[in-house]
Coordinates of C-alpha atoms in Angstrom, one line a residue:
X300 CA 25.3 -84.6 17.4
X301 CA 24.1 -81.1 18.2
X302 CA 26.5 -79.0 20.3
X303 CA 25.3 -77.5 23.7
X304 CA 25.1 -74.1 22.0
X305 CA 22.9 -75.5 19.2
X306 CA 20.6 -77.2 21.8
X307 CA 20.2 -74.0 23.7
X308 CA 19.5 -72.1 20.5
X309 CA 16.7 -74.7 19.8
X310 CA 15.2 -74.1 23.2
X311 CA 15.4 -70.3 22.8
X312 CA 13.6 -70.6 19.5
X313 CA 10.7 -72.3 21.3
X314 CA 10.7 -69.5 24.0
X315 CA 10.8 -66.9 21.3
X316 CA 7.7 -68.4 19.5
X317 CA 5.8 -68.2 22.8
X318 CA 6.9 -64.6 23.5
X319 CA 5.9 -63.6 19.9
X320 CA 2.4 -64.5 20.9
X321 CA 2.6 -62.0 23.7
X322 CA 3.3 -64.5 26.5
X323 CA 5.5 -63.5 29.5
X324 CA 4.1 -66.0 32.1
X325 CA 4.4 -69.7 31.4
X326 CA 2.6 -72.6 33.1
X327 CA 4.3 -75.8 32.1
X328 CA 1.2 -78.0 32.1
X329 CA -0.5 -75.6 29.6
X330 CA 2.4 -75.4 27.2
X331 CA 3.3 -78.7 25.5
X332 CA 5.9 -76.9 23.3
X333 CA 7.8 -75.9 26.4
X334 CA 9.0 -79.5 27.2
X335 CA 10.9 -80.4 30.3
X336 CA 14.1 -80.6 28.3
X337 CA 13.6 -77.0 27.0
X338 CA 12.7 -75.8 30.5
X339 CA 15.8 -77.2 32.1
X340 CA 18.0 -75.8 29.4
X341 CA 16.5 -72.3 29.7
X342 CA 16.5 -72.4 33.5
X343 CA 20.2 -73.4 33.6
X344 CA 21.1 -70.7 31.1
X345 CA 19.0 -68.1 33.0
X346 CA 16.4 -67.4 30.3
X347 CA 13.6 -68.8 32.4
X348 CA 13.0 -68.3 36.1
X349 CA 10.8 -70.5 38.4
X350 CA 8.3 -68.4 40.4
X351 CA 6.2 -71.1 42.0
X352 CA 5.9 -74.8 41.2
X353 CA 5.0 -75.2 37.6
X354 CA 5.0 -71.5 36.8
X355 CA 7.8 -69.6 35.1
X356 CA 8.7 -66.1 33.9
X357 CA 11.0 -65.2 31.0
X358 CA 14.2 -63.8 32.5
X359 CA 17.3 -61.8 31.5
X360 CA 20.3 -64.0 32.3
X361 CA 22.4 -60.9 33.0
X362 CA 20.2 -60.0 36.0
X363 CA 22.1 -60.4 39.3
X364 CA 20.6 -62.4 42.2
X365 CA 18.7 -60.1 44.5
X366 CA 17.7 -57.6 41.7
X367 CA 13.9 -57.2 42.1
X368 CA 13.3 -55.1 39.1
X369 CA 12.3 -57.9 36.7
X370 CA 9.9 -59.4 39.3
X371 CA 8.2 -56.1 40.2
X372 CA 7.8 -55.3 36.4
X373 CA 6.1 -58.7 35.9
X374 CA 4.4 -59.4 39.2
X375 CA 0.9 -58.1 38.5
X376 CA 0.9 -59.8 35.0
X377 CA 2.0 -63.0 36.7
X378 CA -0.8 -62.8 39.4
X379 CA -3.4 -62.0 36.7
X380 CA -2.3 -65.1 34.6
X381 CA -2.3 -67.3 37.8
X382 CA -5.7 -66.1 38.9
X383 CA -7.1 -66.6 35.4
X384 CA -5.8 -70.1 35.3
X385 CA -7.5 -70.9 38.6
X386 CA -10.7 -69.0 38.4
X387 CA -11.3 -68.1 34.8
X388 CA -13.0 -64.7 34.9
X389 CA -14.7 -65.2 38.2
X390 CA -12.3 -63.2 40.3
X391 CA -11.5 -59.6 41.2
X392 CA -8.9 -57.5 42.9
X393 CA -9.9 -56.3 46.4
X394 CA -11.8 -53.0 46.8
X395 CA -8.9 -51.0 48.3
X396 CA -6.4 -51.9 45.6
X397 CA -9.1 -51.3 42.9
X398 CA -9.6 -47.7 44.2
X399 CA -5.9 -47.1 44.4
X400 CA -5.5 -48.2 40.8
X401 CA -8.4 -46.1 39.6
X402 CA -6.8 -43.1 41.3
X403 CA -3.6 -43.3 39.4
X404 CA -1.6 -45.1 42.1
X405 CA 1.1 -47.0 40.3
X406 CA 3.4 -48.3 43.1
X407 CA 3.7 -52.1 43.5
X408 CA 1.7 -53.6 46.3
X409 CA 3.7 -56.5 47.7
X410 CA 0.5 -58.2 49.1
X411 CA -2.5 -58.6 46.8
X412 CA -5.9 -59.8 47.7
X413 CA -7.7 -61.8 45.0
X414 CA -11.4 -62.4 45.6
X415 CA -13.2 -65.4 44.0
X416 CA -16.1 -67.7 44.9
X417 CA -13.8 -70.8 44.6
X418 CA -10.9 -69.3 46.5
X419 CA -9.6 -71.2 49.5
X420 CA -8.8 -68.4 52.0
X421 CA -5.1 -69.3 51.7
X422 CA -2.0 -67.3 51.0
X423 CA 0.5 -67.9 48.2
X424 CA 4.1 -66.8 48.7
X425 CA 5.9 -65.1 45.8
X426 CA 9.4 -63.8 45.3
X427 CA 10.9 -60.8 47.3
X428 CA 8.5 -61.2 50.2
X429 CA 5.4 -60.7 48.0
X430 CA 2.3 -62.7 48.3
X431 CA -1.3 -63.2 47.2
X432 CA -4.2 -64.0 49.5
X433 CA -7.1 -65.8 47.9
X434 CA -10.2 -64.6 49.7
X435 CA -13.4 -66.5 49.2
X436 CA -16.5 -64.5 48.4
X437 CA -20.0 -65.4 47.3
X438 CA -20.9 -65.2 43.7
X439 CA -23.1 -62.2 44.5
X440 CA -20.1 -60.4 46.0
X441 CA -18.4 -60.3 42.7
X442 CA -18.8 -56.9 41.0
X443 CA -21.4 -56.8 38.3
X444 CA -18.5 -56.2 35.8
X445 CA -14.8 -56.3 36.3
X446 CA -12.5 -53.8 34.6
X447 CA -9.1 -55.2 33.3
X448 CA -6.1 -52.9 33.7
X449 CA -3.0 -53.0 31.5
X450 CA -1.5 -56.0 33.4
X451 CA -4.7 -58.0 33.2
X452 CA -5.8 -57.5 36.8
X453 CA -9.6 -57.4 37.1
X454 CA -10.6 -54.3 39.1
X455 CA -13.9 -53.5 40.6
X456 CA -15.6 -50.6 38.9
X457 CA -14.8 -47.4 40.8
X458 CA -18.4 -46.8 42.2
X459 CA -18.6 -50.4 43.6
X460 CA -15.0 -50.2 45.0
X461 CA -15.7 -46.9 46.8
X462 CA -18.8 -48.4 48.4
X463 CA -16.8 -51.4 49.6
X464 CA -13.7 -49.8 51.1
X465 CA -13.6 -49.4 54.8
X466 CA -14.1 -46.0 56.5
X467 CA -10.4 -46.1 57.5
X468 CA -9.4 -46.1 53.8
X469 CA -10.2 -42.4 53.6
X470 CA -7.6 -41.5 56.3
X471 CA -5.0 -44.1 55.4
X472 CA -5.1 -43.3 51.7
X473 CA -6.3 -39.7 51.7
X474 CA -4.9 -38.7 48.4
X475 CA -6.2 -41.7 46.5
X476 CA -9.6 -41.4 48.2
X477 CA -9.9 -37.7 47.3
X478 CA -8.9 -38.4 43.6
X479 CA -11.4 -41.3 43.4
X480 CA -14.2 -39.2 44.9
X481 CA -13.5 -36.5 42.4
X482 CA -13.5 -39.0 39.6
X483 CA -16.5 -41.1 40.3
X484 CA -19.6 -40.8 38.1
X485 CA -22.4 -39.7 40.4
X486 CA -25.2 -41.5 38.5
X487 CA -23.4 -44.8 38.6
X488 CA -22.6 -44.3 42.3
X489 CA -26.2 -43.6 43.3
X490 CA -27.4 -46.6 41.2
X491 CA -25.0 -48.9 43.1
X492 CA -25.9 -47.4 46.5
X493 CA -29.6 -47.9 45.8
X494 CA -29.2 -51.4 44.5
X495 CA -27.3 -52.5 47.6
X496 CA -29.4 -50.5 50.1
X497 CA -26.2 -48.9 51.5
X498 CA -27.7 -46.1 53.6
X499 CA -24.7 -45.7 56.0
X500 CA -22.2 -45.8 53.1
X501 CA -24.3 -43.3 51.2
X502 CA -23.9 -40.8 54.2
X503 CA -20.1 -41.4 54.2
X504 CA -19.8 -40.8 50.4
X505 CA -22.0 -37.8 50.5
X506 CA -19.7 -36.3 53.2
X507 CA -16.7 -37.2 51.0
X508 CA -18.2 -35.5 48.0
X509 CA -18.8 -32.4 50.0
X510 CA -15.2 -32.4 51.3
X511 CA -13.7 -32.5 47.8
X512 CA -16.0 -29.7 46.6
X513 CA -18.8 -31.6 44.9
X514 CA -21.5 -30.2 47.1
X515 CA -24.2 -30.3 44.4
X516 CA -23.6 -34.0 43.7
X517 CA -23.6 -34.7 47.4
X518 CA -27.0 -33.1 47.7
X519 CA -28.2 -35.1 44.7
X520 CA -27.1 -38.4 46.3
X521 CA -28.8 -37.5 49.6
X522 CA -32.1 -36.5 48.0
X523 CA -32.2 -39.6 45.8
X524 CA -31.5 -42.0 48.7
X525 CA -34.1 -40.3 50.9
X526 CA -36.6 -40.3 48.0
X527 CA -36.2 -44.1 48.0
X528 CA -37.0 -44.1 51.7
X529 CA -33.5 -44.6 53.0
X530 CA -32.5 -42.8 56.2
X531 CA -29.1 -41.2 55.3
X532 CA -27.0 -39.1 57.8
X533 CA -24.1 -37.3 56.2
X534 CA -20.7 -38.2 57.6
X535 CA -17.3 -36.8 56.4
X536 CA -14.8 -39.8 56.4
X537 CA -11.8 -37.5 55.9
X538 CA -10.1 -36.8 59.3
X539 CA -8.8 -33.4 58.4
X540 CA -9.6 -30.5 56.0
X541 CA -8.5 -31.3 52.5
X542 CA -6.2 -29.2 50.4
X543 CA -8.3 -28.6 47.3
X544 CA -6.8 -29.7 44.0
X545 CA -8.1 -28.7 40.6
X546 CA -9.7 -31.4 38.5
X547 CA -12.8 -33.5 38.1
X548 CA -14.0 -36.4 36.0
X549 CA -12.5 -35.0 32.8
X550 CA -9.0 -34.7 34.3
X551 CA -6.5 -37.5 34.3
X552 CA -6.1 -39.1 37.8
X553 CA -2.4 -39.0 37.3
X554 CA -2.5 -35.2 36.9
X555 CA -4.7 -34.9 40.0
X556 CA -2.2 -37.1 41.9
X557 CA 0.9 -34.9 41.1
X558 CA -1.1 -31.8 41.8
X559 CA -2.2 -33.3 45.2
X560 CA 1.4 -34.3 46.0
X561 CA 2.7 -30.9 45.2
X562 CA 0.1 -29.3 47.4
X563 CA 0.7 -31.7 50.3
X564 CA 4.5 -31.5 50.1
X565 CA 5.3 -27.9 49.5
X566 CA 4.9 -26.7 53.1
X567 CA 7.4 -29.4 54.3
X568 CA 9.9 -28.1 51.7
X569 CA 9.4 -24.5 52.7
X570 CA 9.9 -25.3 56.4
X571 CA 13.2 -27.1 55.7
X572 CA 14.5 -24.3 53.5
X573 CA 14.0 -21.7 56.3
X574 CA 17.5 -22.5 57.5
X575 CA 19.2 -22.5 54.1
X576 CA 21.1 -19.3 53.3
X577 CA 19.8 -17.5 50.2
X578 CA 20.9 -14.4 48.3
X579 CA 19.4 -12.8 45.3
X580 CA 21.8 -13.5 42.3
X581 CA 22.6 -9.9 41.2
X582 CA 25.9 -10.6 39.4
X583 CA 25.3 -13.1 36.5
X584 CA 29.0 -13.3 35.6
X585 CA 30.0 -14.2 39.2
X586 CA 27.2 -16.8 39.3
X587 CA 28.3 -18.3 36.0
X588 CA 31.9 -18.4 37.2
X589 CA 30.9 -20.3 40.3
X590 CA 28.8 -22.8 38.2
X591 CA 31.8 -23.4 35.9
X592 CA 34.1 -23.9 38.9
X593 CA 31.8 -26.7 40.0
X594 CA 31.5 -28.4 36.6
X595 CA 34.1 -31.1 36.9
X596 CA 32.8 -32.4 40.2
X597 CA 29.2 -32.0 39.0
X598 CA 29.8 -34.1 35.9
X599 CA 31.7 -36.7 37.8
X600 CA 29.0 -37.2 40.4
X601 CA 26.0 -36.9 38.2
X602 CA 27.2 -39.4 35.6
X603 CA 28.5 -41.7 38.3
X604 CA 25.1 -41.8 40.0
X605 CA 23.7 -43.1 36.8
X606 CA 26.5 -45.8 36.6
X607 CA 28.6 -44.2 33.9
X608 CA 32.4 -44.5 33.8
X609 CA 33.9 -42.2 31.2
X610 CA 37.0 -42.4 29.1
X611 CA 37.4 -39.8 26.4
X612 CA 39.7 -42.0 24.3
X613 CA 36.7 -44.2 23.4
X614 CA 35.2 -41.4 21.3
X615 CA 37.8 -42.1 18.6
X616 CA 36.5 -45.7 18.3
X617 CA 33.1 -44.4 17.5
X618 CA 34.4 -42.0 15.0
X619 CA 36.3 -44.7 13.1
X620 CA 33.5 -47.2 13.2
X621 CA 35.4 -49.7 15.3
X622 CA 32.8 -49.7 18.1
X623 CA 30.8 -52.9 18.7
X624 CA 29.3 -53.5 22.2
X625 CA 27.9 -56.9 21.2
X626 CA 31.3 -58.4 20.4
X627 CA 33.5 -56.2 22.5
X628 CA 32.2 -55.6 26.0
X629 CA 34.7 -52.9 26.6
X630 CA 33.1 -50.9 23.8
X631 CA 30.0 -50.4 26.0
X632 CA 32.2 -47.7 27.6
X633 CA 31.8 -45.7 24.5
X634 CA 28.2 -45.1 25.5
X635 CA 29.6 -43.5 28.6
X636 CA 31.8 -41.2 26.5
X637 CA 28.8 -40.1 24.5
X638 CA 26.9 -39.6 27.8
X639 CA 29.7 -37.4 29.0
X640 CA 29.7 -35.3 25.8
X641 CA 26.0 -34.8 26.0
X642 CA 26.2 -33.9 29.6
X643 CA 28.9 -31.2 28.9
X644 CA 26.8 -29.7 26.1
X645 CA 23.6 -29.7 28.2
X646 CA 25.5 -28.1 31.1
X647 CA 26.7 -25.3 28.8
X648 CA 23.2 -24.8 27.5
X649 CA 21.6 -24.7 31.0
X650 CA 24.4 -22.4 32.2
X651 CA 23.7 -20.0 29.4
X652 CA 20.0 -19.9 30.1
X653 CA 20.7 -19.2 33.8
X654 CA 22.8 -16.3 32.8
X655 CA 20.1 -14.9 30.6
X656 CA 17.4 -15.2 33.3
X657 CA 19.6 -13.5 35.9
X658 CA 20.7 -10.7 33.6
X659 CA 17.2 -10.0 32.1
X660 CA 15.1 -10.6 35.2
X661 CA 13.0 -13.2 33.4
X662 CA 10.7 -15.5 35.4
X663 CA 12.7 -18.8 35.8
X664 CA 9.6 -21.0 35.3
X665 CA 8.6 -19.2 32.1
X666 CA 12.1 -19.5 30.6
X667 CA 12.3 -23.1 31.6
X668 CA 9.0 -24.0 30.1
X669 CA 10.0 -22.5 26.7
X670 CA 13.4 -24.0 26.7
X671 CA 13.3 -27.4 28.3
X672 CA 12.5 -29.4 25.2
X673 CA 16.1 -28.6 24.0
X674 CA 17.7 -30.1 27.1
X675 CA 16.8 -33.6 26.1
X676 CA 17.9 -33.1 22.6
X677 CA 21.2 -31.7 23.7
X678 CA 21.8 -34.5 26.2
X679 CA 21.3 -37.3 23.6
X680 CA 22.2 -35.8 20.2
X681 CA 25.9 -36.8 20.5
X682 CA 24.8 -40.4 20.9
X683 CA 22.6 -40.1 17.8
X684 CA 25.5 -38.5 15.8
X685 CA 27.8 -41.3 16.9
X686 CA 25.2 -43.9 15.7
X687 CA 24.5 -45.2 19.2
X688 CA 20.9 -44.2 19.1
X689 CA 18.4 -43.8 16.2
X690 CA 17.3 -40.4 15.1
X691 CA 13.8 -41.3 16.1
X692 CA 14.9 -41.6 19.8
X693 CA 15.1 -37.8 19.9
X694 CA 11.4 -37.5 19.1
X695 CA 10.2 -37.0 22.6
X696 CA 8.5 -38.7 25.5
X697 CA 8.6 -42.5 25.9
X698 CA 6.1 -44.8 24.2
X699 CA 6.6 -47.8 26.4
X700 CA 6.3 -48.5 30.1
X701 CA 9.5 -48.2 32.2
X702 CA 10.4 -49.6 35.6
X703 CA 12.9 -48.2 38.1
X704 CA 15.5 -50.7 39.3
X705 CA 14.6 -52.3 42.6
X706 CA 11.9 -49.7 43.3
X707 CA 8.2 -50.2 44.2
X708 CA 7.3 -47.0 42.4
X709 CA 6.2 -47.6 38.8
X710 CA 6.1 -44.4 36.6
X711 CA 2.8 -43.6 34.9
X712 CA 1.8 -45.3 31.7
X713 CA 3.2 -43.7 28.5
X714 CA -0.1 -42.0 27.5
X715 CA -0.3 -40.4 31.0
X716 CA 3.0 -38.7 30.5
X717 CA 1.5 -36.4 27.8
X718 CA -0.9 -35.1 30.5
X719 CA 1.5 -35.0 33.4
X720 CA 4.3 -33.0 31.8
X721 CA 2.1 -29.9 31.0
X722 CA 0.7 -30.2 34.5
X723 CA 4.3 -30.1 35.9
X724 CA 5.0 -27.0 33.9
X725 CA 1.9 -25.3 35.3
X726 CA 2.9 -26.2 38.8
X727 CA 6.3 -24.7 38.3
X728 CA 4.8 -21.5 36.8
X729 CA 2.4 -21.1 39.7
X730 CA 5.0 -21.8 42.5
X731 CA 6.6 -18.7 44.1
X732 CA 9.2 -20.4 46.3
X733 CA 12.5 -21.3 44.5
X734 CA 13.3 -24.1 46.9
X735 CA 9.9 -25.7 46.2
X736 CA 10.4 -25.3 42.4
X737 CA 13.8 -27.0 42.8
X738 CA 12.9 -29.9 45.1
X739 CA 9.5 -30.7 43.8
X740 CA 10.4 -30.0 40.2
X741 CA 13.2 -32.6 40.5
X742 CA 11.0 -35.1 42.3
X743 CA 7.8 -34.8 40.2
X744 CA 9.9 -35.0 37.0
X745 CA 11.5 -38.4 38.1
X746 CA 8.1 -39.5 39.4
X747 CA 6.7 -39.0 35.8
X748 CA 9.9 -40.4 34.2
X749 CA 9.0 -39.0 30.8
X750 CA 11.9 -40.4 28.8
X751 CA 13.4 -43.8 28.3
X752 CA 16.8 -42.5 29.5
X753 CA 18.3 -39.4 31.0
X754 CA 15.6 -38.7 33.6
X755 CA 18.0 -38.5 36.5
X756 CA 20.5 -36.2 34.8
X757 CA 17.7 -33.9 33.5
X758 CA 16.0 -33.8 37.0
X759 CA 19.3 -32.6 38.5
X760 CA 19.6 -30.0 35.8
X761 CA 16.0 -28.8 36.6
X762 CA 16.9 -28.6 40.3
X763 CA 20.0 -26.6 39.8
X764 CA 18.4 -24.2 37.3
X765 CA 15.7 -23.5 39.8
X766 CA 18.2 -23.2 42.7
X767 CA 20.7 -20.9 40.9
X768 CA 18.0 -18.5 39.5
X769 CA 16.4 -18.4 43.0
X770 CA 19.4 -17.4 45.0
X771 CA 21.0 -20.7 46.0
X772 CA 24.3 -22.2 44.7
X773 CA 24.6 -24.9 42.1
X774 CA 24.4 -28.1 44.2
X775 CA 26.0 -31.5 43.5
X776 CA 24.2 -34.7 44.5
X777 CA 27.4 -36.6 45.3
X778 CA 28.2 -40.3 44.7
X779 CA 28.6 -40.7 48.4
X780 CA 25.0 -39.6 49.0
X781 CA 23.7 -41.9 46.1
X782 CA 22.1 -44.5 48.4
X783 CA 20.4 -41.9 50.6
X784 CA 19.3 -40.0 47.5
X785 CA 17.7 -42.9 45.8
X786 CA 16.1 -44.1 49.0
X787 CA 14.7 -40.6 49.6
X788 CA 13.2 -40.5 46.1
X789 CA 11.6 -43.9 46.7
X790 CA 10.1 -42.6 50.0
X791 CA 8.6 -39.6 48.2
X792 CA 7.3 -41.7 45.2
X793 CA 5.9 -44.7 47.0
X794 CA 4.9 -43.3 50.4
X795 CA 4.5 -39.6 49.6
X796 CA 7.0 -38.7 52.3
X797 CA 9.1 -35.9 50.8
X798 CA 10.9 -34.9 54.0
X799 CA 14.0 -37.2 53.6
X800 CA 14.5 -36.0 50.0
X801 CA 14.1 -32.3 50.9
X802 CA 16.3 -32.6 53.9
X803 CA 19.1 -34.2 51.9
X804 CA 19.0 -31.4 49.3
X805 CA 19.0 -28.7 52.0
X806 CA 21.9 -30.4 53.7
X807 CA 23.9 -30.6 50.4
X808 CA 23.1 -26.9 49.6
X809 CA 24.3 -25.8 53.1
X810 CA 27.4 -27.9 53.1
X811 CA 28.6 -27.0 49.6
X812 CA 27.8 -23.3 50.1
X813 CA 30.4 -23.3 52.8
X814 CA 32.9 -25.5 51.0
X815 CA 35.8 -23.8 49.0
X816 CA 35.3 -24.3 45.3
X817 CA 38.8 -26.0 45.0
X818 CA 37.6 -28.7 47.4
X819 CA 34.3 -29.2 45.6
X820 CA 36.1 -29.8 42.3
X821 CA 38.4 -32.5 43.8
X822 CA 37.5 -36.0 42.7
X823 CA 37.9 -38.9 45.0
X824 CA 41.4 -40.3 44.8
X825 CA 40.1 -43.8 44.2
X826 CA 38.1 -42.8 41.2
X827 CA 39.1 -44.0 37.7
X828 CA 36.9 -41.3 36.1
X829 CA 38.5 -39.2 33.4
X830 CA 37.2 -35.8 32.4
X831 CA 35.9 -36.1 28.8
X832 CA 37.9 -34.2 26.2
X833 CA 34.9 -32.5 24.5
X834 CA 34.0 -29.0 23.5
X835 CA 31.1 -27.0 24.8
X836 CA 28.8 -25.5 22.1
X837 CA 30.8 -22.2 22.1
X838 CA 34.0 -24.1 21.3
X839 CA 35.6 -23.6 24.7
X840 CA 36.7 -26.5 26.9
X841 CA 34.0 -27.0 29.6

């Protein structure tokens, strides 16, 4: 008779075969191979999770109850599969969400509207207070074509979606609307307006085109509609003058989004920095000495924010080949030791660059742009040398989608990262205020999330490089402020509200500037953290 472990292995083999076909969402009635016996075993062991009656998601049994990350990562794929099962291809995402997605908006919407001729005008509850509303439309109200996104959601084409959104959309989602109006193909837009006889909407979109700087296309729209005997009166739907952002149809919407965020957020950051003391760093040696005095506290807090707990003794197990995290859970701590070693070496590298910039009077953003690629290499090369990561992991930006734990914000797709990072470098080079470079450089970097790991640590290095070369002290985001810090980043990423994040950084700068170094370097008495016994690149103890 097979043992319970053998039976579970058999069920896992069935699940693996389905996943090898690219399946993440499972409907029991459509998968004879996933029998009731297999489902019950996998549910009990935590490898399957029931979403709604008859529908399942593959699951990581190590996920704790209440962790929404797995659900948010799979929600849209689940909804797409569920809608396809009910309606075939005769459905579409609502106009507002379609425009948001076309504009590079990646945050999870907890309530989705699915439109279909056979919908029943009823909601469907989903985990973590999410839901779908199935809205009945006539067959003629389905867009002429539907555009699938990476998750399988069927979007309205951008011209049709812009025509169907309400006038209030332009005020409520100003950034997305501006990007969409900059992106839309004028010929396709005019064709859709003519076909539907949308004279009032034509006036609104002509006004929107003028507001974003596409005056010639606005005039083309007006003249064409009037030539077809439509009475069109121009009406700007934006409620306030727009900050102009560079970019048109040939520019990634993700790039336009981060440019728009920078433009919209910088005045808030400047206002908050007005009360933060600043002095031009004239003495590089004194600055470096102050940075080094803060190193122990900085390493403790920055690594602890990421969940690392460091013990230098574990490095020896890696060196002798006795490390195996699969069979010895305690050996997972060795990764923490390698993280600490990489952090020490990156700190030394950044410190040296700060000294050079201050001594030579080099523009901080120029020095950063030329040097930054080495920061990631330095942070993770100890893990490669220890055999914890593959050499290929040092190659560069991520090649897969990532999700941030328990966050509604979803970083841009991997191919968008290649466009966004050069745009961030340009924004830093163009920015004159060091506080803005520090706060928005940090925020936009984690918004992009260019690497599979290390984004938090690197973003704080970016922030401190910009602060110290701009006349502010090296500032530690403490473990005690972790919850407020992560919540503030989520506010900025999902709701474009940067004030909580900028306020927190300003508060930390002001507090630590007036705190004696010996108090900053003290670790909490309850901490079990051990300073790693590693060498900086120059051979000195960090």
